[in-house]
PDB file of C-alpha atoms in Angstrom:
ATOM      1  CA  GLY A   1      88.052  86.042 119.513  1.00  0.00           C
ATOM      2  CA  GLU A   2      88.161  86.552 123.186  1.00  0.00           C
ATOM      3  CA  SER A   3      91.624  86.885 125.319  1.00  0.00           C
ATOM      4  CA  VAL A   4      91.473  84.315 128.116  1.00  0.00           C
ATOM      5  CA  GLY A   5      93.714  82.191 130.483  1.00  0.00           C
ATOM      6  CA  LEU A   6      93.955  78.842 130.492  1.00  0.00           C
ATOM      7  CA  HIS A   7      90.618  78.670 131.864  1.00  0.00           C
ATOM      8  CA  LEU A   8      87.702  78.437 130.223  1.00  0.00           C
ATOM      9  CA  PRO A   9      85.072  80.927 131.683  1.00  0.00           C
ATOM     10  CA  THR A  10      81.913  79.177 132.657  1.00  0.00           C
ATOM     11  CA  LEU A  11      78.065  80.080 132.829  1.00  0.00           C
ATOM     12  CA  SER A  12      75.851  78.011 134.958  1.00  0.00           C
ATOM     13  CA  VAL A  13      71.901  79.151 133.927  1.00  0.00           C
ATOM     14  CA  GLN A  14      69.016  77.566 135.759  1.00  0.00           C
ATOM     15  CA  GLU A  15      66.652  75.357 133.197  1.00  0.00           C
ATOM     16  CA  GLY A  16      64.315  77.109 131.680  1.00  0.00           C
ATOM     17  CA  ASP A  17      66.165  80.816 131.835  1.00  0.00           C
ATOM     18  CA  ASN A  18      67.614  82.767 128.801  1.00  0.00           C
ATOM     19  CA  SER A  19      71.624  82.685 128.611  1.00  0.00           C
ATOM     20  CA  ILE A  20      73.573  84.881 127.027  1.00  0.00           C
ATOM     21  CA  ILE A  21      76.947  84.392 125.988  1.00  0.00           C
ATOM     22  CA  ASN A  22      79.662  87.075 125.474  1.00  0.00           C
ATOM     23  CA  CYS A  23      82.682  87.539 122.809  1.00  0.00           C
ATOM     24  CA  ALA A  24      84.786  90.411 121.886  1.00  0.00           C
ATOM     25  CA  TYR A  25      86.433  89.999 118.194  1.00  0.00           C
ATOM     26  CA  SER A  26      89.737  92.193 117.779  1.00  0.00           C
ATOM     27  CA  ASN A  27      89.733  92.276 114.195  1.00  0.00           C
ATOM     28  CA  SER A  28      88.170  95.422 112.808  1.00  0.00           C
ATOM     29  CA  ALA A  29      87.997  94.336 109.343  1.00  0.00           C
ATOM     30  CA  SER A  30      86.358  90.939 110.349  1.00  0.00           C
ATOM     31  CA  ASP A  31      82.966  91.285 108.643  1.00  0.00           C
ATOM     32  CA  TYR A  32      81.203  87.336 109.296  1.00  0.00           C
ATOM     33  CA  PHE A  33      80.996  86.410 112.753  1.00  0.00           C
ATOM     34  CA  ILE A  34      79.940  82.415 113.732  1.00  0.00           C
ATOM     35  CA  TRP A  35      79.203  81.241 116.653  1.00  0.00           C
ATOM     36  CA  TYR A  36      79.542  77.367 117.376  1.00  0.00           C
ATOM     37  CA  LYS A  37      78.886  74.680 119.649  1.00  0.00           C
ATOM     38  CA  GLN A  38      81.001  71.799 121.096  1.00  0.00           C
ATOM     39  CA  GLU A  39      80.020  68.645 123.114  1.00  0.00           C
ATOM     40  CA  SER A  40      82.472  66.643 124.915  1.00  0.00           C
ATOM     41  CA  GLY A  41      84.182  64.413 122.571  1.00  0.00           C
ATOM     42  CA  LYS A  42      82.648  65.495 119.626  1.00  0.00           C
ATOM     43  CA  GLY A  43      83.418  68.468 116.518  1.00  0.00           C
ATOM     44  CA  PRO A  44      81.956  71.727 116.816  1.00  0.00           C
ATOM     45  CA  GLN A  45      78.713  72.218 115.144  1.00  0.00           C
ATOM     46  CA  PHE A  46      77.445  75.543 113.214  1.00  0.00           C
ATOM     47  CA  ILE A  47      74.551  77.113 115.689  1.00  0.00           C
ATOM     48  CA  ILE A  48      74.184  80.421 113.405  1.00  0.00           C
ATOM     49  CA  ASP A  49      76.302  83.059 111.966  1.00  0.00           C
ATOM     50  CA  ILE A  50      75.931  86.791 111.129  1.00  0.00           C
ATOM     51  CA  ARG A  51      77.501  89.502 108.511  1.00  0.00           C
ATOM     52  CA  SER A  52      78.848  92.662 109.314  1.00  0.00           C
ATOM     53  CA  ASN A  53      76.190  94.389 107.552  1.00  0.00           C
ATOM     54  CA  MET A  54      73.152  93.224 110.053  1.00  0.00           C
ATOM     55  CA  ASP A  55      72.576  93.510 113.951  1.00  0.00           C
ATOM     56  CA  LYS A  56      71.136  91.210 114.788  1.00  0.00           C
ATOM     57  CA  ARG A  57      70.299  87.388 113.374  1.00  0.00           C
ATOM     58  CA  GLN A  58      67.947  84.965 115.212  1.00  0.00           C
ATOM     59  CA  GLY A  59      66.963  80.988 114.649  1.00  0.00           C
ATOM     60  CA  GLN A  60      65.443  78.629 116.397  1.00  0.00           C
ATOM     61  CA  ARG A  61      65.890  79.739 119.915  1.00  0.00           C
ATOM     62  CA  VAL A  62      69.140  81.643 119.453  1.00  0.00           C
ATOM     63  CA  THR A  63      70.099  84.844 118.731  1.00  0.00           C
ATOM     64  CA  VAL A  64      73.501  86.591 117.570  1.00  0.00           C
ATOM     65  CA  LEU A  65      74.075  90.093 118.116  1.00  0.00           C
ATOM     66  CA  LEU A  66      76.628  92.112 116.828  1.00  0.00           C
ATOM     67  CA  ASN A  67      77.994  95.520 118.097  1.00  0.00           C
ATOM     68  CA  LYS A  68      80.362  97.026 115.492  1.00  0.00           C
ATOM     69  CA  THR A  69      81.009  99.853 117.695  1.00  0.00           C
ATOM     70  CA  VAL A  70      82.983  98.077 120.288  1.00  0.00           C
ATOM     71  CA  LYS A  71      83.989  94.998 118.479  1.00  0.00           C
ATOM     72  CA  HIS A  72      81.235  92.595 120.720  1.00  0.00           C
ATOM     73  CA  LEU A  73      79.139  89.542 119.773  1.00  0.00           C
ATOM     74  CA  SER A  74      77.119  87.452 121.686  1.00  0.00           C
ATOM     75  CA  LEU A  75      74.448  84.684 121.653  1.00  0.00           C
ATOM     76  CA  GLN A  76      71.514  84.517 123.441  1.00  0.00           C
ATOM     77  CA  ILE A  77      69.537  81.646 123.909  1.00  0.00           C
ATOM     78  CA  ALA A  78      66.062  81.038 125.142  1.00  0.00           C
ATOM     79  CA  ALA A  79      64.815  78.472 127.344  1.00  0.00           C
ATOM     80  CA  THR A  80      67.900  77.276 127.845  1.00  0.00           C
ATOM     81  CA  GLN A  81      67.384  72.983 127.818  1.00  0.00           C
ATOM     82  CA  PRO A  82      69.954  70.648 129.519  1.00  0.00           C
ATOM     83  CA  GLY A  83      70.968  70.029 125.728  1.00  0.00           C
ATOM     84  CA  ASP A  84      72.279  73.289 125.537  1.00  0.00           C
ATOM     85  CA  SER A  85      75.441  72.629 128.026  1.00  0.00           C
ATOM     86  CA  ALA A  86      78.608  72.879 125.967  1.00  0.00           C
ATOM     87  CA  VAL A  87      81.338  74.619 125.087  1.00  0.00           C
ATOM     88  CA  TYR A  88      80.100  77.232 122.731  1.00  0.00           C
ATOM     89  CA  PHE A  89      82.633  79.344 120.066  1.00  0.00           C
ATOM     90  CA  CYS A  90      82.769  82.563 118.475  1.00  0.00           C
ATOM     91  CA  ALA A  91      84.754  82.944 115.775  1.00  0.00           C
ATOM     92  CA  GLU A  92      85.606  85.902 113.433  1.00  0.00           C
ATOM     93  CA  ASN A  93      86.694  86.006 109.566  1.00  0.00           C
ATOM     94  CA  LYS A  94      90.266  87.245 108.856  1.00  0.00           C
ATOM     95  CA  GLY A  95      89.103  90.075 106.828  1.00  0.00           C
ATOM     96  CA  ALA A  96      86.575  91.260 104.700  1.00  0.00           C
ATOM     97  CA  GLY A  97      85.407  88.169 102.154  1.00  0.00           C
ATOM     98  CA  SER A  98      87.622  85.664 103.633  1.00  0.00           C
ATOM     99  CA  TYR A  99      87.111  82.407 104.698  1.00  0.00           C
ATOM    100  CA  GLN A 100      89.662  81.725 107.079  1.00  0.00           C
ATOM    101  CA  LEU A 101      88.362  81.914 111.058  1.00  0.00           C
ATOM    102  CA  THR A 102      90.046  82.818 113.994  1.00  0.00           C
ATOM    103  CA  PHE A 103      88.139  81.618 117.060  1.00  0.00           C
ATOM    104  CA  GLY A 104      87.859  82.424 120.546  1.00  0.00           C
ATOM    105  CA  LYS A 105      89.099  80.266 123.842  1.00  0.00           C
ATOM    106  CA  GLY A 106      85.211  79.271 124.554  1.00  0.00           C
ATOM    107  CA  THR A 107      82.533  79.587 127.102  1.00  0.00           C
ATOM    108  CA  LYS A 108      81.291  76.726 129.147  1.00  0.00           C
ATOM    109  CA  LEU A 109      77.599  76.739 129.379  1.00  0.00           C
ATOM    110  CA  SER A 110      76.015  74.143 132.368  1.00  0.00           C
ATOM    111  CA  VAL A 111      72.587  74.140 132.827  1.00  0.00           C
ATOM    112  CA  ILE A 112      71.217  73.464 136.156  1.00  0.00           C
ATOM    113  CA  PRO A 113      68.045  71.354 136.115  1.00  0.00           C
TER     114      PRO A 113
ATOM    115  CA  SER B   1      74.370  66.759 102.821  1.00  0.00           C
ATOM    116  CA  GLN B   2      78.377  67.566 103.707  1.00  0.00           C
ATOM    117  CA  THR B   3      79.657  64.632 105.723  1.00  0.00           C
ATOM    118  CA  ILE B   4      82.958  64.953 107.326  1.00  0.00           C
ATOM    119  CA  HIS B   5      84.958  60.989 108.116  1.00  0.00           C
ATOM    120  CA  GLN B   6      87.958  61.251 110.528  1.00  0.00           C
ATOM    121  CA  TRP B   7      89.727  58.066 111.880  1.00  0.00           C
ATOM    122  CA  PRO B   8      90.719  56.928 114.413  1.00  0.00           C
ATOM    123  CA  ALA B   9      88.768  58.546 116.880  1.00  0.00           C
ATOM    124  CA  THR B  10      91.141  58.004 119.362  1.00  0.00           C
ATOM    125  CA  LEU B  11      95.255  57.687 119.166  1.00  0.00           C
ATOM    126  CA  VAL B  12      97.918  57.031 121.660  1.00  0.00           C
ATOM    127  CA  GLN B  13     101.423  56.947 120.272  1.00  0.00           C
ATOM    128  CA  PRO B  14     104.619  57.229 121.734  1.00  0.00           C
ATOM    129  CA  VAL B  15     107.425  59.738 121.279  1.00  0.00           C
ATOM    130  CA  GLY B  16     109.080  59.972 118.302  1.00  0.00           C
ATOM    131  CA  SER B  17     106.712  57.720 116.338  1.00  0.00           C
ATOM    132  CA  PRO B  18     105.241  58.353 113.124  1.00  0.00           C
ATOM    133  CA  LEU B  19     101.635  59.929 112.643  1.00  0.00           C
ATOM    134  CA  SER B  20      99.015  59.731 109.700  1.00  0.00           C
ATOM    135  CA  LEU B  21      95.269  61.203 109.981  1.00  0.00           C
ATOM    136  CA  GLU B  22      92.770  60.637 107.277  1.00  0.00           C
ATOM    137  CA  CYS B  23      89.905  63.203 106.691  1.00  0.00           C
ATOM    138  CA  THR B  24      87.489  62.218 103.521  1.00  0.00           C
ATOM    139  CA  VAL B  25      84.448  64.423 102.935  1.00  0.00           C
ATOM    140  CA  GLU B  26      81.093  63.413 100.692  1.00  0.00           C
ATOM    141  CA  GLY B  27      78.604  65.449  99.510  1.00  0.00           C
ATOM    142  CA  THR B  28      80.573  68.065  98.085  1.00  0.00           C
ATOM    143  CA  SER B  29      82.830  68.639  95.571  1.00  0.00           C
ATOM    144  CA  ASN B  30      85.966  71.196  95.198  1.00  0.00           C
ATOM    145  CA  PRO B  31      85.935  71.783  99.012  1.00  0.00           C
ATOM    146  CA  ASN B  32      88.237  74.079 100.789  1.00  0.00           C
ATOM    147  CA  LEU B  33      89.503  71.687 103.702  1.00  0.00           C
ATOM    148  CA  TYR B  34      91.112  72.394 106.744  1.00  0.00           C
ATOM    149  CA  TRP B  35      93.222  71.031 109.608  1.00  0.00           C
ATOM    150  CA  TYR B  36      92.907  72.984 112.691  1.00  0.00           C
ATOM    151  CA  ARG B  37      94.060  71.521 116.500  1.00  0.00           C
ATOM    152  CA  GLN B  38      92.132  71.963 120.101  1.00  0.00           C
ATOM    153  CA  ALA B  39      94.563  71.875 122.838  1.00  0.00           C
ATOM    154  CA  ALA B  40      92.428  70.726 126.338  1.00  0.00           C
ATOM    155  CA  GLY B  41      90.829  74.111 127.670  1.00  0.00           C
ATOM    156  CA  ARG B  42      91.726  76.265 124.538  1.00  0.00           C
ATOM    157  CA  GLY B  43      90.060  77.085 121.195  1.00  0.00           C
ATOM    158  CA  LEU B  44      90.621  76.013 117.685  1.00  0.00           C
ATOM    159  CA  GLN B  45      94.159  76.971 115.805  1.00  0.00           C
ATOM    160  CA  LEU B  46      94.325  76.428 112.664  1.00  0.00           C
ATOM    161  CA  LEU B  47      97.211  74.545 111.213  1.00  0.00           C
ATOM    162  CA  PHE B  48      96.545  73.674 107.645  1.00  0.00           C
ATOM    163  CA  TYR B  49      94.130  74.631 104.447  1.00  0.00           C
ATOM    164  CA  SER B  50      93.742  73.392 101.384  1.00  0.00           C
ATOM    165  CA  VAL B  51      92.108  74.935  98.526  1.00  0.00           C
ATOM    166  CA  GLY B  52      92.507  72.351  95.741  1.00  0.00           C
ATOM    167  CA  ILE B  53      94.370  68.642  95.303  1.00  0.00           C
ATOM    168  CA  GLY B  54      98.062  69.466  96.065  1.00  0.00           C
ATOM    169  CA  GLN B  55      97.415  72.593  97.217  1.00  0.00           C
ATOM    170  CA  ILE B  56      98.582  73.302 100.818  1.00  0.00           C
ATOM    171  CA  SER B  57      99.087  76.620 103.006  1.00  0.00           C
ATOM    172  CA  SER B  58     100.579  76.204 106.750  1.00  0.00           C
ATOM    173  CA  GLU B  59      99.652  78.694 109.165  1.00  0.00           C
ATOM    174  CA  VAL B  60     101.858  77.764 111.871  1.00  0.00           C
ATOM    175  CA  PRO B  61     105.503  76.167 111.452  1.00  0.00           C
ATOM    176  CA  GLN B  62     105.188  72.922 113.462  1.00  0.00           C
ATOM    177  CA  ASN B  63     106.311  68.939 113.479  1.00  0.00           C
ATOM    178  CA  LEU B  64     103.557  68.279 111.611  1.00  0.00           C
ATOM    179  CA  SER B  65     102.818  68.383 107.475  1.00  0.00           C
ATOM    180  CA  ALA B  66      99.928  68.266 105.632  1.00  0.00           C
ATOM    181  CA  SER B  67      99.019  66.546 101.574  1.00  0.00           C
ATOM    182  CA  ARG B  68      95.876  66.321  99.318  1.00  0.00           C
ATOM    183  CA  PRO B  69      96.078  63.733  97.281  1.00  0.00           C
ATOM    184  CA  GLN B  70      92.282  64.076  96.161  1.00  0.00           C
ATOM    185  CA  ASP B  71      89.653  66.127  95.911  1.00  0.00           C
ATOM    186  CA  ARG B  72      88.232  64.889  98.891  1.00  0.00           C
ATOM    187  CA  GLN B  73      91.148  63.490 101.226  1.00  0.00           C
ATOM    188  CA  PHE B  74      93.239  65.314 103.539  1.00  0.00           C
ATOM    189  CA  ILE B  75      95.870  63.817 105.239  1.00  0.00           C
ATOM    190  CA  LEU B  76      98.129  65.269 108.203  1.00  0.00           C
ATOM    191  CA  SER B  77     101.302  63.532 109.143  1.00  0.00           C
ATOM    192  CA  SER B  78     104.401  63.986 111.253  1.00  0.00           C
ATOM    193  CA  LYS B  79     107.690  62.177 110.879  1.00  0.00           C
ATOM    194  CA  LYS B  80     108.473  61.635 114.534  1.00  0.00           C
ATOM    195  CA  LEU B  81     105.522  62.926 117.075  1.00  0.00           C
ATOM    196  CA  LEU B  82     106.246  65.550 120.180  1.00  0.00           C
ATOM    197  CA  LEU B  83     104.788  65.350 123.314  1.00  0.00           C
ATOM    198  CA  SER B  84     103.271  68.545 122.358  1.00  0.00           C
ATOM    199  CA  ASP B  85     101.520  67.576 119.351  1.00  0.00           C
ATOM    200  CA  SER B  86      98.870  66.001 121.837  1.00  0.00           C
ATOM    201  CA  GLY B  87      95.554  67.329 120.811  1.00  0.00           C
ATOM    202  CA  PHE B  88      92.553  67.061 119.572  1.00  0.00           C
ATOM    203  CA  TYR B  89      92.769  67.219 115.689  1.00  0.00           C
ATOM    204  CA  LEU B  90      89.701  68.271 113.381  1.00  0.00           C
ATOM    205  CA  CYS B  91      89.193  68.320 110.044  1.00  0.00           C
ATOM    206  CA  ALA B  92      86.611  70.719 108.477  1.00  0.00           C
ATOM    207  CA  LEU B  93      85.582  72.052 105.058  1.00  0.00           C
ATOM    208  CA  THR B  94      83.712  75.006 103.627  1.00  0.00           C
ATOM    209  CA  ALA B  95      82.146  74.305 100.306  1.00  0.00           C
ATOM    210  CA  TYR B  96      79.927  77.304  97.912  1.00  0.00           C
ATOM    211  CA  ASN B  97      79.640  79.515 100.691  1.00  0.00           C
ATOM    212  CA  SER B  98      78.350  77.368 103.518  1.00  0.00           C
ATOM    213  CA  PRO B  99      79.927  77.946 107.198  1.00  0.00           C
ATOM    214  CA  LEU B 100      83.074  75.615 108.066  1.00  0.00           C
ATOM    215  CA  HIS B 101      81.559  72.437 108.647  1.00  0.00           C
ATOM    216  CA  PHE B 102      84.062  69.875 111.356  1.00  0.00           C
ATOM    217  CA  GLY B 103      84.013  66.446 112.108  1.00  0.00           C
ATOM    218  CA  ASN B 104      84.105  64.929 114.981  1.00  0.00           C
ATOM    219  CA  GLY B 105      88.285  64.489 115.444  1.00  0.00           C
ATOM    220  CA  THR B 106      90.771  62.425 116.382  1.00  0.00           C
ATOM    221  CA  ARG B 107      92.184  62.561 119.890  1.00  0.00           C
ATOM    222  CA  LEU B 108      95.743  62.159 120.090  1.00  0.00           C
ATOM    223  CA  THR B 109      97.784  61.800 123.200  1.00  0.00           C
ATOM    224  CA  VAL B 110     101.668  61.059 122.657  1.00  0.00           C
ATOM    225  CA  THR B 111     103.050  59.450 125.615  1.00  0.00           C
TER     226      THR B 111
END
Protein backbone atom coordinates (compact mmCIF):
# COMPACT_ATOMS: atom_id res chain seq x y z
CA GLY A 1 0.00 0.00 0.00
CA GLU A 2 0.93 3.62 0.05
CA SER A 3 3.75 4.90 2.16
CA VAL A 4 2.41 8.09 3.69
CA GLY A 5 2.84 10.05 6.89
CA LEU A 6 0.43 10.71 9.69
CA HIS A 7 -1.89 12.92 7.61
CA LEU A 8 -4.20 11.28 5.14
CA PRO A 9 -3.84 12.42 1.55
CA THR A 10 -6.95 14.35 0.63
CA LEU A 11 -8.76 14.88 -2.61
CA SER A 12 -11.46 17.49 -3.08
CA VAL A 13 -13.72 17.13 -6.07
CA GLN A 14 -16.68 19.12 -7.33
CA GLU A 15 -19.96 17.23 -7.38
CA GLY A 16 -20.51 15.73 -10.82
CA ASP A 17 -16.84 15.61 -11.72
CA ASN A 18 -14.84 12.40 -11.98
CA SER A 19 -12.50 11.39 -9.15
CA ILE A 20 -9.26 9.49 -9.45
CA ILE A 21 -7.67 7.99 -6.36
CA ASN A 22 -4.20 6.52 -6.71
CA CYS A 23 -2.33 3.85 -4.85
CA ALA A 24 1.21 2.50 -5.16
CA TYR A 25 1.74 -1.05 -4.00
CA SER A 26 5.01 -2.63 -3.04
CA ASN A 27 4.80 -6.41 -3.46
CA SER A 28 5.47 -7.56 -7.00
CA ALA A 29 4.17 -11.02 -6.00
CA SER A 30 0.70 -9.67 -5.19
CA ASP A 31 -1.95 -10.94 -7.58
CA TYR A 32 -5.13 -9.58 -6.03
CA PHE A 33 -6.06 -5.97 -5.33
CA ILE A 34 -9.11 -4.44 -3.76
CA TRP A 35 -10.61 -1.04 -2.98
CA TYR A 36 -12.63 -0.21 0.10
CA LYS A 37 -14.68 2.81 1.10
CA GLN A 38 -14.91 3.76 4.76
CA GLU A 39 -17.39 6.27 6.07
CA SER A 40 -16.90 7.87 9.45
CA GLY A 41 -17.53 5.46 12.33
CA LYS A 42 -18.17 2.48 10.08
CA GLY A 43 -16.23 -0.51 8.86
CA PRO A 44 -14.69 -0.50 5.38
CA GLN A 45 -17.06 -1.43 2.62
CA PHE A 46 -15.98 -3.41 -0.46
CA ILE A 47 -16.09 -1.42 -3.70
CA ILE A 48 -14.32 -3.40 -6.39
CA ASP A 49 -11.48 -5.85 -6.82
CA ILE A 50 -9.15 -6.92 -9.62
CA ARG A 51 -6.78 -9.78 -10.25
CA SER A 52 -3.35 -9.35 -11.76
CA ASN A 53 -4.37 -11.02 -15.03
CA MET A 54 -6.51 -7.95 -15.75
CA ASP A 55 -5.64 -4.30 -16.41
CA LYS A 56 -9.08 -2.84 -15.92
CA ARG A 57 -12.33 -3.72 -14.29
CA GLN A 58 -15.55 -1.73 -14.21
CA GLY A 59 -18.38 -1.62 -11.77
CA GLN A 60 -21.26 0.73 -11.26
CA ARG A 61 -19.74 4.24 -11.61
CA VAL A 62 -16.33 2.87 -10.58
CA THR A 63 -13.36 1.62 -12.55
CA VAL A 64 -10.17 0.10 -11.23
CA LEU A 65 -7.00 0.27 -13.29
CA LEU A 66 -3.95 -1.86 -12.59
CA ASN A 67 -0.48 -1.12 -13.94
CA LYS A 68 1.77 -3.96 -12.89
CA THR A 69 4.83 -2.48 -14.58
CA VAL A 70 4.97 0.44 -12.16
CA LYS A 71 2.99 -1.24 -9.38
CA HIS A 72 0.19 1.30 -9.49
CA LEU A 73 -3.50 0.97 -8.82
CA SER A 74 -6.18 3.59 -9.32
CA LEU A 75 -9.86 3.95 -8.57
CA GLN A 76 -11.95 6.14 -10.82
CA ILE A 77 -15.36 7.31 -9.68
CA ALA A 78 -17.59 8.77 -12.36
CA ALA A 79 -19.96 11.67 -11.66
CA THR A 80 -18.90 11.96 -8.04
CA GLN A 81 -21.74 12.47 -5.57
CA PRO A 82 -21.80 13.83 -2.00
CA GLY A 83 -22.38 10.28 -0.76
CA ASP A 84 -19.00 9.32 -2.16
CA SER A 85 -17.27 11.41 0.51
CA ALA A 86 -15.27 8.93 2.58
CA VAL A 87 -11.80 7.50 3.08
CA TYR A 88 -10.76 5.09 0.35
CA PHE A 89 -8.26 2.29 0.96
CA CYS A 90 -6.45 0.13 -1.49
CA ALA A 91 -5.21 -3.29 -0.45
CA GLU A 92 -3.00 -5.95 -1.99
CA ASN A 93 -2.69 -9.58 -1.08
CA LYS A 94 0.53 -10.83 0.47
CA GLY A 95 1.50 -13.02 -2.43
CA ALA A 96 0.12 -15.17 -5.17
CA GLY A 97 -3.00 -16.95 -3.97
CA SER A 98 -2.90 -15.43 -0.50
CA TYR A 99 -6.12 -14.14 1.06
CA GLN A 100 -4.31 -11.97 3.58
CA LEU A 101 -4.36 -8.29 2.69
CA THR A 102 -1.99 -5.39 3.31
CA PHE A 103 -3.78 -2.05 3.40
CA GLY A 104 -2.62 1.37 2.37
CA LYS A 105 -3.10 4.38 4.64
CA GLY A 106 -6.11 5.70 2.77
CA THR A 107 -7.15 8.80 0.83
CA LYS A 108 -9.88 11.10 2.07
CA LEU A 109 -12.27 12.16 -0.67
CA SER A 110 -14.34 15.27 -0.06
CA VAL A 111 -17.09 16.12 -2.53
CA ILE A 112 -17.96 19.80 -2.85
CA PRO A 113 -21.68 20.30 -3.54
CA SER B 1 -25.81 -12.80 2.95
CA GLN B 2 -22.88 -12.66 5.32
CA THR B 3 -23.38 -10.54 8.42
CA ILE B 4 -20.86 -9.63 11.11
CA HIS B 5 -22.00 -8.54 14.55
CA GLN B 6 -19.60 -6.65 16.78
CA TRP B 7 -20.31 -5.23 20.18
CA PRO B 8 -20.11 -2.92 21.86
CA ALA B 9 -19.90 -0.12 19.29
CA THR B 10 -17.95 2.08 21.68
CA LEU B 11 -16.06 1.30 24.86
CA VAL B 12 -14.10 3.36 27.36
CA GLN B 13 -11.85 1.40 29.67
CA PRO B 14 -9.20 2.43 32.23
CA VAL B 15 -5.58 1.45 31.84
CA GLY B 16 -4.92 -1.93 33.42
CA SER B 17 -8.46 -3.22 33.01
CA PRO B 18 -9.29 -6.39 31.04
CA LEU B 19 -10.89 -6.41 27.61
CA SER B 20 -13.19 -8.75 25.75
CA LEU B 21 -14.57 -7.87 22.34
CA GLU B 22 -16.86 -10.34 20.66
CA CYS B 23 -17.53 -10.91 17.00
CA THR B 24 -20.16 -13.30 15.66
CA VAL B 25 -20.98 -14.01 12.05
CA GLU B 26 -24.08 -15.19 10.23
CA GLY B 27 -24.83 -16.40 6.76
CA THR B 28 -21.76 -18.53 6.22
CA SER B 29 -19.93 -21.51 7.65
CA ASN B 30 -16.22 -22.25 8.04
CA PRO B 31 -15.19 -18.64 7.47
CA ASN B 32 -11.70 -17.30 7.91
CA LEU B 33 -11.98 -14.66 10.63
CA TYR B 34 -9.77 -11.66 11.24
CA TRP B 35 -9.21 -8.94 13.83
CA TYR B 36 -7.88 -5.63 12.51
CA ARG B 37 -7.01 -2.46 14.40
CA GLN B 38 -7.18 1.00 12.90
CA ALA B 39 -5.49 3.89 14.68
CA ALA B 40 -6.73 7.42 13.96
CA GLY B 41 -5.77 8.51 10.44
CA ARG B 42 -4.05 5.23 9.73
CA GLY B 43 -4.59 2.16 7.63
CA LEU B 44 -5.68 -1.19 8.94
CA GLN B 45 -3.30 -3.43 10.82
CA LEU B 46 -3.99 -7.16 10.92
CA LEU B 47 -3.77 -8.45 14.49
CA PHE B 48 -5.02 -12.04 14.32
CA TYR B 49 -6.61 -14.42 11.89
CA SER B 50 -8.23 -17.80 12.27
CA VAL B 51 -8.93 -20.51 9.72
CA GLY B 52 -10.94 -22.68 12.11
CA ILE B 53 -12.04 -23.38 15.68
CA GLY B 54 -9.14 -23.08 18.07
CA GLN B 55 -6.73 -22.02 15.31
CA ILE B 56 -5.26 -18.56 15.85
CA SER B 57 -2.38 -16.87 14.05
CA SER B 58 -0.89 -13.70 15.45
CA GLU B 59 0.51 -11.13 13.08
CA VAL B 60 2.13 -8.76 15.55
CA PRO B 61 3.41 -9.24 19.10
CA GLN B 62 1.30 -7.23 21.51
CA ASN B 63 -0.80 -6.99 24.59
CA LEU B 64 -3.78 -8.71 22.98
CA SER B 65 -4.91 -12.28 22.38
CA ALA B 66 -7.64 -13.91 20.34
CA SER B 67 -9.73 -17.03 20.63
CA ARG B 68 -12.21 -18.87 18.44
CA PRO B 69 -14.38 -21.08 20.62
CA GLN B 70 -16.99 -21.67 17.90
CA ASP B 71 -17.00 -21.62 14.12
CA ARG B 72 -18.78 -18.27 13.95
CA GLN B 73 -17.37 -16.60 17.07
CA PHE B 74 -14.12 -14.71 17.35
CA ILE B 75 -13.04 -12.98 20.57
CA LEU B 76 -10.35 -10.39 21.14
CA SER B 77 -9.03 -10.10 24.69
CA SER B 78 -6.53 -8.41 26.91
CA LYS B 79 -5.67 -9.02 30.54
CA LYS B 80 -4.43 -5.46 31.12
CA LEU B 81 -5.10 -2.64 28.70
CA LEU B 82 -2.47 -0.08 27.76
CA LEU B 83 -3.07 3.46 26.50
CA SER B 84 -1.63 2.36 23.17
CA ASP B 85 -4.44 -0.20 22.79
CA SER B 86 -6.88 2.60 21.96
CA GLY B 87 -8.22 2.34 18.44
CA PHE B 88 -10.94 1.09 16.16
CA TYR B 89 -11.17 -2.71 16.21
CA LEU B 90 -12.68 -4.41 13.21
CA CYS B 91 -13.70 -8.01 12.80
CA ALA B 92 -13.70 -9.36 9.24
CA LEU B 93 -14.30 -12.57 7.36
CA THR B 94 -13.60 -14.30 4.10
CA ALA B 95 -15.45 -17.35 2.90
CA TYR B 96 -15.58 -19.29 -0.34
CA ASN B 97 -13.37 -16.86 -2.28
CA SER B 98 -15.46 -13.87 -1.26
CA PRO B 99 -13.69 -10.53 -0.69
CA LEU B 100 -12.81 -9.57 2.86
CA HIS B 101 -15.99 -8.35 4.55
CA PHE B 102 -15.86 -6.11 7.63
CA GLY B 103 -18.11 -5.52 10.59
CA ASN B 104 -18.83 -2.02 11.85
CA GLY B 105 -16.18 -2.10 14.52
CA THR B 106 -15.71 -1.19 18.16
CA ARG B 107 -14.18 2.16 19.08
CA LEU B 108 -12.00 1.52 22.16
CA THR B 109 -10.65 4.39 24.23
CA VAL B 110 -8.25 3.52 27.02
CA THR B 111 -8.03 6.28 29.63
